[in-house]
XYZ file of C-alpha atoms in Angstrom:
234
model
C 11.188 6.106 20.337
C 11.898 2.955 22.369
C 14.741 0.844 21.010
C 13.330 -2.388 22.433
C 11.167 -3.004 19.396
C 12.795 -0.818 16.726
C 16.014 -2.068 15.124
C 17.793 1.199 14.333
C 20.745 -0.641 12.796
C 18.558 -2.214 10.105
C 18.596 -0.540 6.689
C 17.027 -1.245 3.329
C 20.155 -3.234 2.425
C 19.864 -5.546 5.418
C 19.038 -9.185 4.715
C 16.161 -9.282 7.210
C 14.633 -6.009 6.013
C 10.973 -6.454 5.022
C 10.357 -3.782 2.431
C 8.060 -3.173 -0.501
C 9.198 -6.328 -2.271
C 8.452 -8.670 0.636
C 5.579 -11.126 0.864
C 4.162 -9.153 3.794
C 3.583 -6.209 1.449
C 1.511 -8.498 -0.764
C -0.541 -9.465 2.306
C -1.290 -5.758 2.790
C -1.929 -4.657 -0.781
C -4.143 -7.646 -1.623
C -6.863 -7.010 0.999
C -6.707 -3.244 0.413
C -7.320 -3.659 -3.328
C -10.063 -6.212 -2.634
C -11.902 -3.769 -0.356
C -11.449 -0.952 -2.866
C -13.042 -3.172 -5.506
C -16.052 -3.754 -3.274
C -16.379 -0.020 -2.626
C -16.105 0.710 -6.344
C -18.974 -1.725 -6.967
C -21.096 0.409 -4.607
C -20.105 3.690 -6.260
C -23.019 3.695 -8.775
C -25.398 3.609 -5.798
C -23.490 6.255 -3.837
C -22.975 8.726 -6.674
C -26.550 10.109 -6.892
C -26.662 10.634 -3.128
C -23.390 12.549 -2.852
C -22.383 14.097 -6.156
C -25.605 15.230 -7.823
C -28.106 17.921 -6.871
C -31.014 16.327 -8.713
C -33.979 15.258 -6.583
C -33.816 11.575 -5.658
C -37.004 9.618 -6.353
C -38.343 7.324 -3.606
C -38.048 4.361 -5.978
C -34.267 4.813 -6.022
C -34.138 4.773 -2.224
C -36.246 1.608 -2.228
C -33.866 -0.006 -4.702
C -30.815 1.032 -2.668
C -32.298 -0.295 0.568
C -33.087 -3.591 -1.161
C -29.484 -3.815 -2.366
C -28.058 -3.074 1.104
C -30.485 -5.460 2.777
C -29.507 -8.222 0.353
C -25.823 -7.657 1.106
C -26.291 -7.589 4.885
C -28.533 -10.666 4.908
C -26.167 -12.721 2.759
C -24.979 -16.086 4.163
C -22.633 -15.783 7.159
C -19.832 -17.330 5.108
C -19.619 -14.141 3.012
C -19.071 -11.902 6.041
C -16.556 -14.352 7.497
C -14.559 -14.373 4.270
C -14.518 -10.562 4.258
C -13.300 -10.447 7.858
C -10.624 -13.065 7.167
C -9.364 -11.023 4.213
C -9.250 -7.903 6.409
C -7.354 -9.862 9.076
C -4.802 -10.915 6.441
C -4.005 -7.216 6.017
C -3.364 -6.886 9.765
C -1.151 -9.981 9.585
C 0.939 -8.327 6.878
C 1.394 -5.229 9.029
C 2.389 -7.281 12.063
C 4.996 -9.158 10.003
C 6.520 -5.962 8.597
C 6.493 -4.251 11.996
C 8.248 -7.099 13.833
C 11.670 -5.672 14.759
C 11.110 -2.908 12.189
C 13.595 -0.525 10.691
C 13.088 3.230 10.668
C 11.531 2.992 7.197
C 9.065 0.350 8.424
C 8.052 2.568 11.331
C 7.420 5.551 9.067
C 5.667 3.921 6.113
C 4.169 0.740 7.562
C 3.326 2.374 10.892
C 1.438 5.143 9.088
C -0.270 2.574 6.878
C -1.357 0.593 9.931
C -2.873 3.717 11.497
C -4.901 4.360 8.333
C -5.923 0.702 8.184
C -7.189 0.843 11.778
C -9.118 4.040 10.971
C -10.701 2.244 8.013
C -11.691 -0.672 10.240
C -13.261 1.796 12.668
C -15.274 3.466 9.898
C -16.451 0.050 8.717
C -17.545 -1.123 12.163
C -19.037 2.130 13.462
C -20.758 3.512 10.354
C -21.146 0.928 7.612
C -22.094 -2.117 9.697
C -24.382 -0.028 11.897
C -26.081 1.494 8.843
C -26.613 -1.871 7.163
C -28.085 -3.277 10.355
C -30.558 -0.399 10.431
C -31.501 -1.057 6.807
C -32.057 -4.751 7.535
C -34.586 -4.025 10.285
C -38.229 -4.737 9.411
C -39.501 -1.680 7.591
C -36.012 -0.345 6.796
C -34.625 3.028 7.826
C -38.008 4.719 8.034
C -39.159 2.241 10.681
C -35.856 2.558 12.557
C -36.241 6.329 12.757
C -39.843 5.969 13.931
C -38.851 3.512 16.663
C -35.979 5.697 17.844
C -38.237 8.713 18.146
C -41.143 6.940 19.807
C -42.078 7.925 23.329
C -40.412 11.344 23.266
C -41.403 14.750 22.026
C -40.052 15.145 18.495
C -39.110 18.235 16.580
C -38.618 17.915 12.825
C -36.525 20.300 10.799
C -34.533 19.867 7.575
C -34.917 16.097 7.412
C -33.815 15.325 11.003
C -35.739 14.087 14.019
C -34.743 15.318 17.484
C -35.698 12.556 19.901
C -36.539 14.337 23.108
C -34.590 16.606 25.448
C -33.518 13.789 27.801
C -31.269 11.865 25.434
C -30.440 14.589 22.945
C -30.291 11.925 20.254
C -30.672 13.043 16.652
C -32.116 10.405 14.349
C -31.576 11.101 10.667
C -34.253 10.588 8.109
C -34.184 7.878 5.479
C -32.371 9.808 2.759
C -29.867 11.402 5.136
C -29.065 8.008 6.672
C -28.278 6.613 3.244
C -26.121 9.668 2.535
C -24.129 9.012 5.708
C -23.629 5.414 4.635
C -22.474 6.505 1.175
C -20.133 9.106 2.679
C -18.670 6.376 4.887
C -17.916 4.373 1.736
C -16.037 7.351 0.294
C -14.111 7.949 3.534
C -13.126 4.297 3.710
C -11.994 4.365 0.082
C -9.829 7.443 0.695
C -8.259 5.828 3.759
C -7.424 2.671 1.812
C -5.975 4.720 -1.042
C -3.791 6.407 1.579
C -2.454 2.961 2.555
C -1.533 2.294 -1.076
C 0.122 5.712 -1.351
C 2.299 5.028 1.701
C 3.268 1.605 0.389
C 4.148 3.156 -2.969
C 6.140 5.829 -1.137
C 8.103 3.097 0.615
C 8.915 1.496 -2.746
C 10.047 4.852 -4.158
C 12.203 5.590 -1.098
C 13.865 2.190 -1.381
C 14.531 2.674 -5.082
C 15.945 6.157 -4.487
C 18.198 4.889 -1.707
C 19.402 2.016 -3.895
C 20.235 4.484 -6.679
C 22.157 6.653 -4.209
C 24.109 3.644 -2.936
C 24.940 2.568 -6.489
C 26.055 6.091 -7.390
C 28.249 6.338 -4.282
C 29.842 2.959 -4.987
C 30.459 3.902 -8.616
C 32.104 7.182 -7.618
C 34.250 5.391 -5.020
C 35.364 2.874 -7.637
C 36.209 5.679 -10.076
C 38.244 7.497 -7.406
C 40.049 4.275 -6.548
C 40.830 3.605 -10.203
C 42.036 7.186 -10.693
C 44.267 6.902 -7.618
C 45.715 3.636 -8.861
C 46.411 5.205 -12.283
C 48.202 8.166 -10.687
C 50.265 5.818 -8.496
C 51.247 3.781 -11.538
C 52.420 6.872 -13.421
C 54.562 7.954 -10.465
C 56.301 4.566 -10.399
C 57.066 4.869 -14.095
């Protein structure tokens, strides 16, 4: 690994080490917990689509689309605040990974990778799905528009939109399932960030205990050596 940006001499006992107790860690954990809270608020809507085998009534799908449309069409200030909070998490990672130690590379580097994956899931699946819901007519109209002009073949809730593009447009219920599954994936990724940050705290605590034990044993050996030297003089 290049030494130009990694400080291999830095340890958890260094003064400039940014570990689990630093302010940068708070900048990471805060946005992650905030996003997990938002995902938990959506869990009652996602649960029937993913974790039950009972038939889903159309009225529930209507209610869910109304909820998603209301969230997506909220004032722009709401989306800007969410993006600023997400950027604060990136800021925390950049602070901890500036001239990082080996522990920062392992724990914070892995956390940053998961955080980027979560941002990708949000932009590619969740935002795209909410935009489709917000179209006039909802997901049903979006599927009809996507399949217009080509020969369509319907089987098991999917629409194959012609042989030229090979595009597969999901039906209304399947599209909402994909959106709910994206919520679960994003939640698992964010939990992984918390697990890595907790692992960093545990590693630091374990290393501090080992240092304290080694210093205590060295002091005991020194005291025993001094006692033996004193007896010899007597």
